[in-house]
């Protein structure tokens, strides 16, 4: 089978609301639930015991990870709605719920697909700003701990804005709207204590919230690390590492099929299983790597390659037969 000959089945619908399929109501509803949960944390904080809030805060961290890598990720590649304005408004709800800009995330993620977690070039740079090799040494993947806990602080806002300006489609304006929306929301939460009567200067909630917000983004980077650790940056069909657990992929809207996604990024989440079946023989032939755990638990995988070597050695079926 030729990689160039592989056809992608695109979902179609006669819905006047949804652009691809009515099933997109599920991730859209998940995104709105995430926003409601975030607002609920704020309203509940003055009234609930600390131990309850700590549990709910940790759940919020997990939800940030699931939202970024499930709802937000699919929304980038296949915007849910026919209306451009409705897509923009949904992007604002995403930005408030996760406390980041969905449009800036779009720019970073598209750069990720341009480089596909590429290795450093002769100048020590990578096309992919999120590449696990970008801050590494000796042609090996970066240490997990530094990638997970430092990546949050590495975004180059100037470079991101430059990419958005190239699009000339209003993304810079809407990115600023999203940044203002979540910053204003946090400012209001920091000022007003939602009690009866209302009090002011809500520093306790902000002190509680910020670590869980940061942890959620760290979980997202942990996911991203194991979606590419042990993959082959030099082979398009093996650019990613896949995990096929059903519950995991239901929760993350099939982003666990990550080798498949990098091979054909526009495949809709509802078509991912069928797409995998159509290329499974080619994947086996080319040595596409899979793990048994959800990507966030990739460090528990029994077949995890060790750091310390140079380029990952991915054995193809042809090499195995000749060995």
PDB file of N, CA and C in Angstrom, residues 68 118 279:
ATOM      1  N   UNK A  68      -7.636  20.153  26.713  1.00  0.00           N
ATOM      2  CA  UNK A  68      -6.623  20.582  25.744  1.00  0.00           C
ATOM      3  C   UNK A  68      -6.371  19.500  24.706  1.00  0.00           C
ATOM      4  N   UNK A 118      10.375  17.064  15.645  1.00  0.00           N
ATOM      5  CA  UNK A 118      11.632  16.863  14.910  1.00  0.00           C
ATOM      6  C   UNK A 118      12.851  17.033  15.804  1.00  0.00           C
ATOM      7  N   UNK A 279      -4.936   1.313   7.585  1.00  0.00           N
ATOM      8  CA  UNK A 279      -3.484   1.448   7.420  1.00  0.00           C
ATOM      9  C   UNK A 279      -2.706   0.522   8.353  1.00  0.00           C
TER      10      UNK A 279
END
